[in-house]
Coordinates of C-alpha atoms in Angstrom, one line a residue:
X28 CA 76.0 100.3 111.3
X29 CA 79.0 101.7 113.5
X30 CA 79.9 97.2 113.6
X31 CA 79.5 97.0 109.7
X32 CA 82.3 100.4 109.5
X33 CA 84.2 98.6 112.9
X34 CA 84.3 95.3 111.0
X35 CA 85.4 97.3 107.3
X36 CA 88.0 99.3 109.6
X37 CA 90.2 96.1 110.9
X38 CA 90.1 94.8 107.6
X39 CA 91.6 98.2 106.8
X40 CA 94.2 98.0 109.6
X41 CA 95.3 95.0 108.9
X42 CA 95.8 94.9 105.1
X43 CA 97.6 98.5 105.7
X44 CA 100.2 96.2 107.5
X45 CA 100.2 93.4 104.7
X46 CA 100.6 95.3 101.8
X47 CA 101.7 98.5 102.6
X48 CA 105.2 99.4 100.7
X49 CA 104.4 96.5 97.4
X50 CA 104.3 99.5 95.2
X51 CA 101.4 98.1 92.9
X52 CA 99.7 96.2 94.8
X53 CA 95.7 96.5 96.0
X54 CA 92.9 95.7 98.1
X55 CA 89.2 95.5 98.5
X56 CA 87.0 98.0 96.7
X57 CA 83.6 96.6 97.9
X58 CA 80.9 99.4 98.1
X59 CA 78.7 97.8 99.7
X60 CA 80.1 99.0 103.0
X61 CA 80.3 102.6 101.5
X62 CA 77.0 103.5 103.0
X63 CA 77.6 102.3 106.5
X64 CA 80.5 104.3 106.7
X65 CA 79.0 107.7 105.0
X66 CA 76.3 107.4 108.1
X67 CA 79.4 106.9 110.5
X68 CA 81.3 110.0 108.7
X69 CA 78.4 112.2 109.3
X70 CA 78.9 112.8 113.0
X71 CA 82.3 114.6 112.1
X72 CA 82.9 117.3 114.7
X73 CA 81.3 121.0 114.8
X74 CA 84.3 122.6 114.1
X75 CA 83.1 121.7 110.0
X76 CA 79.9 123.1 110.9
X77 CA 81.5 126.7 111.4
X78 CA 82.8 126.6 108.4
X79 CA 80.8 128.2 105.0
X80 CA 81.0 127.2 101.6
X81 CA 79.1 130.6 100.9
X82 CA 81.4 133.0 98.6
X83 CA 84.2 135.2 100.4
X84 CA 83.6 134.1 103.7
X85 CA 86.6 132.2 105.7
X86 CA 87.0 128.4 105.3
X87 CA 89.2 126.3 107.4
X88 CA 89.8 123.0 105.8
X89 CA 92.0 120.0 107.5
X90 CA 94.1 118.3 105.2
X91 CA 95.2 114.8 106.4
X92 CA 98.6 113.7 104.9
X93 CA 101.4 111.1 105.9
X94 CA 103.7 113.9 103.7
X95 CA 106.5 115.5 106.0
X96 CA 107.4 118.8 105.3
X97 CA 111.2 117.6 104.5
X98 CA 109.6 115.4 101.9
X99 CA 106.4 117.6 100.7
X100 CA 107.5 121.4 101.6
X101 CA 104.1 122.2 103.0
X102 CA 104.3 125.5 104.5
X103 CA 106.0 127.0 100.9
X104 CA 103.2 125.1 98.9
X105 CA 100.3 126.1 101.5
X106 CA 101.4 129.4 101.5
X107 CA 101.0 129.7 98.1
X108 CA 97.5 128.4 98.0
X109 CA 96.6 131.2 101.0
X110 CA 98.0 133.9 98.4
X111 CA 95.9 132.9 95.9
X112 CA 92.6 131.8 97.9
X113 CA 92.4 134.6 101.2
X114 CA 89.2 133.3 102.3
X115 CA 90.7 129.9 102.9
X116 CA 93.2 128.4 105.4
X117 CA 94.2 124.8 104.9
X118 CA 95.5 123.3 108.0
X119 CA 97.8 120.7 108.0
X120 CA 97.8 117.4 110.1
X121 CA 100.6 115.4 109.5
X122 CA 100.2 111.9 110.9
X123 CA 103.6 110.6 110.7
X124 CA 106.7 112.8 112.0
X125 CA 108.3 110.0 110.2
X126 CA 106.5 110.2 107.0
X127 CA 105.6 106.1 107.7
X128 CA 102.5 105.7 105.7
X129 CA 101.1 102.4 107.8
X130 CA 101.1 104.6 111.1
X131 CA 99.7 107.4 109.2
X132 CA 96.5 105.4 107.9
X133 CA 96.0 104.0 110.9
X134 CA 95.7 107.4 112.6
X135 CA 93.1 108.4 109.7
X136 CA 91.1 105.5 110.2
X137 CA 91.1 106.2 113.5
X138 CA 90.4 110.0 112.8
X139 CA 87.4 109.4 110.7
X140 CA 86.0 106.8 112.9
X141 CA 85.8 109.2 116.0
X142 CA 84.2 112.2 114.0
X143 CA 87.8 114.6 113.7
X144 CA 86.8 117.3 110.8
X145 CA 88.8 116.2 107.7
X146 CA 88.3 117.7 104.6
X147 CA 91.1 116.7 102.7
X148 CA 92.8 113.1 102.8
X149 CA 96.2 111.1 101.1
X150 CA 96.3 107.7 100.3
X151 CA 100.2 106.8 99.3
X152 CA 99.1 103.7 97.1
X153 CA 96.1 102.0 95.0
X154 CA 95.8 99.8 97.6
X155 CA 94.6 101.9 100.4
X156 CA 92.7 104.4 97.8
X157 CA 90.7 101.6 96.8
X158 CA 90.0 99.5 100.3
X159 CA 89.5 103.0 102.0
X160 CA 86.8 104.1 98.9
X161 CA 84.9 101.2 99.6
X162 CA 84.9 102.2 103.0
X163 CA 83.2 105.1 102.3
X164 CA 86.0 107.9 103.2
X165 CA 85.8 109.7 99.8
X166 CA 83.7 111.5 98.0
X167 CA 82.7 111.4 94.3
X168 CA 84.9 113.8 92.4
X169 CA 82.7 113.2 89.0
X170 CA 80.4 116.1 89.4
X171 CA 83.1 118.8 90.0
X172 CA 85.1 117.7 87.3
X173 CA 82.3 117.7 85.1
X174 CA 81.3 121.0 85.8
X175 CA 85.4 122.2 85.5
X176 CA 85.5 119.9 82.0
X177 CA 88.2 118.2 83.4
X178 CA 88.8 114.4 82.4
X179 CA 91.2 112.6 84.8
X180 CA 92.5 110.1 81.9
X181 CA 93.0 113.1 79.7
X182 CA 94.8 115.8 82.5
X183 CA 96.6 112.9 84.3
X184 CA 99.2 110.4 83.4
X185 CA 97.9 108.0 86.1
X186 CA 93.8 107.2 85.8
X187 CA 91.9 107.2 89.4
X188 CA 88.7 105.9 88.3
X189 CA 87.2 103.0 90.4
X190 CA 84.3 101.0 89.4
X191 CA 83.4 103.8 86.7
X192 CA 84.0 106.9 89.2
X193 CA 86.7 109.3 90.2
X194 CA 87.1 109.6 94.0
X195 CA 90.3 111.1 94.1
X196 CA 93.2 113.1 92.0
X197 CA 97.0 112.0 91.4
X198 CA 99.0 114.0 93.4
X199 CA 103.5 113.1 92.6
X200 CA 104.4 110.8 89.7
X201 CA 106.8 107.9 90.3
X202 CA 107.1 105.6 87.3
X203 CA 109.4 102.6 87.8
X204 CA 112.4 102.8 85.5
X205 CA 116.1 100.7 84.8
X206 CA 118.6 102.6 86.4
X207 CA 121.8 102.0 83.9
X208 CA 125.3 101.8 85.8
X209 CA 127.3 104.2 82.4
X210 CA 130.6 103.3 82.6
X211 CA 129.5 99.6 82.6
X212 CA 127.3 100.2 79.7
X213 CA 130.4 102.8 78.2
X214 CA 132.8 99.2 79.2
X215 CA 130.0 96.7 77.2
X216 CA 129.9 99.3 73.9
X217 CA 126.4 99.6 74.7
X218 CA 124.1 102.5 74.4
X219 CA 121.3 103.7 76.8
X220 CA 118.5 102.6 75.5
X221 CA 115.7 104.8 74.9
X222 CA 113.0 102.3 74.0
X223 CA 113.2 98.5 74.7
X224 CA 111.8 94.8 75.5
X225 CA 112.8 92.7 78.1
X226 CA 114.9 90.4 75.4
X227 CA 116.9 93.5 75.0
X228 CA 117.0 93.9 78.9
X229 CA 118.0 90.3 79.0
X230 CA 121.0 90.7 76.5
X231 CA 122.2 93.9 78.0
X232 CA 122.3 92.2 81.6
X233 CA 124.2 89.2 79.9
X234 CA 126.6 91.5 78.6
X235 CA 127.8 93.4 81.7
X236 CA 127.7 90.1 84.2
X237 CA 131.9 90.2 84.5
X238 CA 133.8 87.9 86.5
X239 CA 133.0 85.0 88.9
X240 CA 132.3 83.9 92.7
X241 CA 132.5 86.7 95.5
X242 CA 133.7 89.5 92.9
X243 CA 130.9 88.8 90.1
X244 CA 129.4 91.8 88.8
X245 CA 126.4 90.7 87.8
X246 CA 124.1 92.5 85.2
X247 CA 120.9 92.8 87.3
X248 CA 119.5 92.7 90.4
X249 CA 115.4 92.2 90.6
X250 CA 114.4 92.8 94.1
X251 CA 112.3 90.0 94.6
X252 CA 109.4 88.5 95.3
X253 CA 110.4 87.6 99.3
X254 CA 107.8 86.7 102.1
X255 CA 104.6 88.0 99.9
X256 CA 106.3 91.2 98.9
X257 CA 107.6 93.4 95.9
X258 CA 105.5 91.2 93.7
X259 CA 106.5 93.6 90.9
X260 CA 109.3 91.2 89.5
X261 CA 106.8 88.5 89.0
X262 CA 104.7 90.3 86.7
X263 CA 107.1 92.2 84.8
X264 CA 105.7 91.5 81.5
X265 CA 102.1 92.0 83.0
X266 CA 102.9 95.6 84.0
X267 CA 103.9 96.9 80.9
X268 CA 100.5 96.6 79.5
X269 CA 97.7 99.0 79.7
X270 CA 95.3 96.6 81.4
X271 CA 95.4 93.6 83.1
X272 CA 98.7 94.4 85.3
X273 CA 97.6 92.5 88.2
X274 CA 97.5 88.5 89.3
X275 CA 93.1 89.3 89.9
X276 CA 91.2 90.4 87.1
X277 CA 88.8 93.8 87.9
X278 CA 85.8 90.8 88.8
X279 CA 87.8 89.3 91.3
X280 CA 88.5 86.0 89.1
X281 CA 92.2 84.4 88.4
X282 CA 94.5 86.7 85.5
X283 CA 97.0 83.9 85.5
X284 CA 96.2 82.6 82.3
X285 CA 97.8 85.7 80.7
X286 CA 100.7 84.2 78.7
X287 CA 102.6 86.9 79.8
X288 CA 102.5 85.8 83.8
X289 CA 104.4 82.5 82.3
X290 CA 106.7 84.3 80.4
X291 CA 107.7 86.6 83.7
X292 CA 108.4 83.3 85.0
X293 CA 110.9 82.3 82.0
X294 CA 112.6 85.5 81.8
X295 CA 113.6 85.0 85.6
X296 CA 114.9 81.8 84.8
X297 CA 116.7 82.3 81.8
X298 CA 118.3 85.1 83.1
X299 CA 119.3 83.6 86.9
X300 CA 119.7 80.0 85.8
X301 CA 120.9 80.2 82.0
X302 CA 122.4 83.5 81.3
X303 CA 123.6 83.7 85.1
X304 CA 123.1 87.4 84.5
X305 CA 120.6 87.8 87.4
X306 CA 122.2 88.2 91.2
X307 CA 120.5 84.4 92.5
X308 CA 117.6 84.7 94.7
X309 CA 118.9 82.3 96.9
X310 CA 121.5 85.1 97.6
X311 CA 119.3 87.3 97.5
X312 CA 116.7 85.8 100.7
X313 CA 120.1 84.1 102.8
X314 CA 122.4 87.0 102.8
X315 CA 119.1 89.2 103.0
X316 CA 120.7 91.9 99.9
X317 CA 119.3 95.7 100.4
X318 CA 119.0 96.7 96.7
X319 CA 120.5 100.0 97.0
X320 CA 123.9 98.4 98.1
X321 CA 123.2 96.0 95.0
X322 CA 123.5 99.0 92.5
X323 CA 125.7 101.8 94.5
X324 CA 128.2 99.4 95.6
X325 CA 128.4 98.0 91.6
X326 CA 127.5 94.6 92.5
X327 CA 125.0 94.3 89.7
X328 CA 124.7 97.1 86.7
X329 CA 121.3 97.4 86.5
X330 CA 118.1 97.8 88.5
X331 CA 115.0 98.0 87.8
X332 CA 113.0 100.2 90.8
X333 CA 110.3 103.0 91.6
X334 CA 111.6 106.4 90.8
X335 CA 111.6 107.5 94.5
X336 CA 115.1 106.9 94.2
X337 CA 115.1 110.3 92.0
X338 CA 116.1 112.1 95.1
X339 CA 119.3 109.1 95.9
X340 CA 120.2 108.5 92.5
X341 CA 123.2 111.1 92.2
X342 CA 124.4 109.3 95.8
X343 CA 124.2 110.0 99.8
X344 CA 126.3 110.1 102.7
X345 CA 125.5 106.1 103.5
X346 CA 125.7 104.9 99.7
X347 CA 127.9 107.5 97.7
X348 CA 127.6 107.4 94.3
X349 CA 131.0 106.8 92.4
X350 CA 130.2 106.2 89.2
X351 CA 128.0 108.2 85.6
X352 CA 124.3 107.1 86.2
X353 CA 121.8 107.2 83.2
X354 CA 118.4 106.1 83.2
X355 CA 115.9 103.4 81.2
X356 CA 112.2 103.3 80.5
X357 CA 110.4 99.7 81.9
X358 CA 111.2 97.4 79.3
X359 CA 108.3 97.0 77.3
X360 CA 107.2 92.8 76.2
X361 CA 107.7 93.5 71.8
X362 CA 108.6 96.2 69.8
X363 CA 105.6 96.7 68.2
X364 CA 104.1 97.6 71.9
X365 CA 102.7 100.9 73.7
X366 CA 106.2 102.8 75.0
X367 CA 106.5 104.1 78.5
X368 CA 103.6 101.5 80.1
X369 CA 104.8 101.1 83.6
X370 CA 104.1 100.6 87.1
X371 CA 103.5 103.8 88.8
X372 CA 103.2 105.3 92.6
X373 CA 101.3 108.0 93.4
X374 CA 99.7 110.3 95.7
X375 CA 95.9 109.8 95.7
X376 CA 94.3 113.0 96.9
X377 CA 90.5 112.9 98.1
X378 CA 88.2 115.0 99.5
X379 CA 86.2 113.8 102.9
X380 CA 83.0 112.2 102.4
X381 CA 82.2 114.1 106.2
X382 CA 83.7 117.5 104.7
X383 CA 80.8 120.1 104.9
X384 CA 82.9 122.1 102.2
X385 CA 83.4 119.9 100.1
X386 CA 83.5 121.9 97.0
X387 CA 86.3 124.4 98.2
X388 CA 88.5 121.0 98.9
X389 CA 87.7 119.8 95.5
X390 CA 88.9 122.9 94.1
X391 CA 92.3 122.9 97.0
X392 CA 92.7 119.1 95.5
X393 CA 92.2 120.6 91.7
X394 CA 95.2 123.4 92.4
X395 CA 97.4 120.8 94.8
X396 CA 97.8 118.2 92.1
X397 CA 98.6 120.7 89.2
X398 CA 100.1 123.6 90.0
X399 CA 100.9 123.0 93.5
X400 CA 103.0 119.9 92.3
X401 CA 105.3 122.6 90.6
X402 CA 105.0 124.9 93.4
X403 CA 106.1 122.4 96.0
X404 CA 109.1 121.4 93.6
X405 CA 109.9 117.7 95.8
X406 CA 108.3 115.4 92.4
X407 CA 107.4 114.9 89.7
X408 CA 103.8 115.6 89.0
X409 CA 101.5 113.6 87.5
X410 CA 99.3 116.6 86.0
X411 CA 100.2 116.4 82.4
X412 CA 99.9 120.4 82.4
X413 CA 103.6 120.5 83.2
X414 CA 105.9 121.2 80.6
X415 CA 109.4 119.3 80.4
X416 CA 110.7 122.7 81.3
X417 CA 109.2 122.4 84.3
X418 CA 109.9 118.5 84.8
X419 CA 113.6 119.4 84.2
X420 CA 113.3 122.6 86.6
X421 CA 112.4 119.8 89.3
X422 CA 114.6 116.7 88.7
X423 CA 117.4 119.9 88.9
X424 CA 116.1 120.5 92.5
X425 CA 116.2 117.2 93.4
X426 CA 119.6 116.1 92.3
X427 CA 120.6 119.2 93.7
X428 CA 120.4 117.4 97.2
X429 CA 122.4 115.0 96.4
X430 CA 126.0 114.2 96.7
X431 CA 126.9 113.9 93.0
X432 CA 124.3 115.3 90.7
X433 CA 126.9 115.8 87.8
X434 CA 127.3 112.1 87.9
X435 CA 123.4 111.5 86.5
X436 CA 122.3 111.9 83.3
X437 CA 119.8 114.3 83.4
X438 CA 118.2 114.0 80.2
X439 CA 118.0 110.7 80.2
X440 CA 116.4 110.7 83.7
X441 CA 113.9 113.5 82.3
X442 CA 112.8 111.9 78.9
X443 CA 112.4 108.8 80.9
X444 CA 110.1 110.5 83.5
X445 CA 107.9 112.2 80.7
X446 CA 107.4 109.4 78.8
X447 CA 106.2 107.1 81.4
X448 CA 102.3 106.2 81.8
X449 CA 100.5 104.2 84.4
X450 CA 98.9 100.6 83.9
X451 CA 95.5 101.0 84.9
X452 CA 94.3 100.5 89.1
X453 CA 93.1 97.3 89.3
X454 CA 90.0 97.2 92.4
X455 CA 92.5 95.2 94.6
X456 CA 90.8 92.2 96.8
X457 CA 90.5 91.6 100.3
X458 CA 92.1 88.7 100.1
X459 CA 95.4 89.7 97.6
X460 CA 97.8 88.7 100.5
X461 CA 96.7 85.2 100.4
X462 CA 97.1 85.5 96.6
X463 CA 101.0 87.0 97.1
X464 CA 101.9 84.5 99.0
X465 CA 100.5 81.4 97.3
X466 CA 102.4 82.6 93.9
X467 CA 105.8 83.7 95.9
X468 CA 105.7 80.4 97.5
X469 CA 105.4 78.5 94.1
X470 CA 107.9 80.7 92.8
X471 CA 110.2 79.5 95.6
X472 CA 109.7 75.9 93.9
X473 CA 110.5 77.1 90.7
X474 CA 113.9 79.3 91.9
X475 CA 115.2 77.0 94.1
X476 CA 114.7 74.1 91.6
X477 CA 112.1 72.2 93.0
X478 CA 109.7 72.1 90.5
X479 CA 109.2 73.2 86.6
X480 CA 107.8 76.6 85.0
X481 CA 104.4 74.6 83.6
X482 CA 104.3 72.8 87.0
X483 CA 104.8 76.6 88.6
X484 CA 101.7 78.1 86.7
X485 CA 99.7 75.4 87.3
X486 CA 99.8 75.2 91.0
X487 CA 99.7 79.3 91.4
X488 CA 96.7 78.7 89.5
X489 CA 95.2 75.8 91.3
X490 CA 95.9 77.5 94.9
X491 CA 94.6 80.9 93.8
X492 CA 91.2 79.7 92.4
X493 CA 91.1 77.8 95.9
X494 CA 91.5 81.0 97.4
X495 CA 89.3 83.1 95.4
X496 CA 86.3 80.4 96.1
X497 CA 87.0 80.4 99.7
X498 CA 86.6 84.0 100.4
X499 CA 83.3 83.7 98.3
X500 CA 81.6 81.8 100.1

């Protein structure tokens, strides 16, 4: 057994490395190792034996986060749970000084395979909550929500169920979103738009390109794909629909015959090649472009990014902000569509299949991501309990670190925000690295003009079928 969770551990390691940062992206959620691991787990240390469930006496549970206190305000939102809860201390073990999520689950895997009492655990993306479920880390949430009548698709904006069960809760809510450079826009005669498709994105980025060669403001910047990563702007028109946001179906098979993977493809080119309203990606890769210099430094008057930069948006000492900023929901594919569908990145917050209190971190979990996301006042929460009050009470907070809050448009930053919902988490593959980089290195073909669009889909097909036989066998 302890090989079978060794052998599912460097597989962990070393798609942490890989994949860790691509915002949407997944791996593995193969249960069958979730036994082998569960018997590994159950040697966890006697410190979790002292503790009782048993009601009013002490409980010490260890939460496990990558979260600094800069970024997460522990000791104000742990301090509120001891007010409420006595009988229990929560004990934080941060992982990272530097809040770097790859060291982070590498110390956890490491933490869980030695025995180390963990009650509570983070994963900062799908990919690591699904590879690390089928590893056997967390436990089935199903039974206390049942017994709370709580429905995660009904309290949450972003749905945690994996193969038909709930293993952990959505902590902060990052939607991606078109930050809108206003005085361009104000320039143009153009409006922030509230609700929009990409043909719309496309003539509003052909609009604000101005000038030529080294001065060119260009309309947008799209951060990618480059060396496997950011896949996100390859799949634009995937991600804005409920299901079916990822380049692997939910059964492991090929999703590139959705038309709107080939129409991703056509929008990039239109828009770099015809419209010459997109910064090139040969720019882009050569003079290796940092996407924040794209946007602050008003090389390009739109970008469309993960709302992390909530807390950079109104500027920072390194990349002042000099200029009104108002913000965009993710373009959606027709009008006729779903509004506000949209990548999103989350905090996935599980309880330890080795906790021997596993009920009182269920209900720590429960309080953390609802009202200890308004407590801790760093995001916005995904707990669709909040009120807009509330969402606007926090985006205040966070501007107010920044250099120029009066510069952003708040409201339009807050309707945004509320708005938004999550595609659904795809069980991510062992092998999706070997699918990035197949279709960012036909993409390359297609950018750098090397080959056609049909020719493009055809070969990311061919070469991902190849790969998903191969790892079959």
């Amino acid at each position: 057994m302890k090989k079978r969770w060794a052998s599912g551990l460097a597989i962990s390691l070393l798609l942490t490395g890989v994949l860790a940062g691509c915002g949407n992206s997944n791996n593995d959620t193969n249960n069958k190792n979730a036994n082998a691991s569960a018997n590994a787990n159950a040697t966890a240390s006697a410190d979790a034996g002292s503790n009782s469930t048993a009601s009013g006496d002490p409980v010490k549970l260890r939460l496990y986060t990558y979260g600094t206190e800069q970024a997460y305000n522990w000791k104000a939102t742990l301090d509120a749970y001891h007010e409420k809860n006595p009988n229990v201390t929560v004990e934080l073990v941060q992982l990272s000084e530097k809040g770097d999520t790859q060291e982070a689950m590498k110390k956890l895997d490491l933490g869980v395979a030695s025995g180390e009492q963990i009650d509570v655990l983070m994963f900062s993306d799908a990919a690591g909550y699904a590879q690390r479920v089928a590893l056997g880390m967390a436990a089935p949430l199903d039974d206390f929500l049942a017994k709370d009548g709580y429905k995660v698709e009904e309290d949450y904006k972003v749905d945690t169920h994996l193969n038909g069960k709930v293993y952990a809760l959505p902590g902060k809510f990052n939607p991606w979103y078109v930050l809108l450079n206003k005085d361009n826009l104000d320039e143009a005669g153009l409006a922030v738009p509230t609700d929009w498709t990409w043909d719309e994105y496309a003539d509003y980025a052909k609009k604000l390109t101005k000038g030529e060669g080294a001065t060119k403001r260009y309309g947008t910047y799209f951060h990618g794909p480059q060396n496997g990563g950011w896949m996100e702007y390859l799949k634009l028109m995937m991600e804005n629909q409920p299901t079916g946001s990822e380049f692997l179906k939910a059964d492991g098979t090929s999703n590139l015959d959705d038309p709107n993977f080939k129409k991703t493809l056509e929008l990039r080119v239109k828009m770099e090649k015809e419209d010459k309203s997109s910064v090139p990606y040969s720019d882009m890769i050569s003079q290796k472009l940092a996407y924040r210099n794209q946007f602050f430094n008003q090389s390009a008057s739109m970008l469309t990014i993960g709302s992390w930069m909530n807390t950079e948006i109104g500027g920072t000492d390194t990349l002042p902000l000099t200029f009104h900023v108002a913000v965009a929901p993710f373009p959606k594919n027709a009008a006729g569509d779903q509004s506000g569908i949209t990548p999103v990145t989350t905090d996935y917050v599980a309880v330890s299949e080795s906790s021997k209190n596993k009920e009182e971190a269920y209900k720590f979990v429960r309080w953390y991501t609802t009202e200890g996301q308004v407590v801790q006042g760093k995001n916005i929460p995904a707990w669709n309990g909040v009120s807009n009050d509330q969402v606007a009470g926090i985006i205040d907070t966070i501007l107010s670190g920044t250099k120029n809050p009066e510069l952003v448009d708040k409201q339009s930053l807050v309707n945004t925000l509320v708005n938004s919902k999550a595609t659904e988490i795809i069980a991510p593959a062992s092998y999706q690295a070997e699918v990035y980089k197949a279709i960012n290195e036909e993409y390359e073909k297609l950018i750098l003009g090397n080959q056609d669009i049909d020719t493009t889909v055809a070969n990311s097909k061919k070469r991902v079928d190849e790969i998903i036989a191969a790892n079959k066998k």
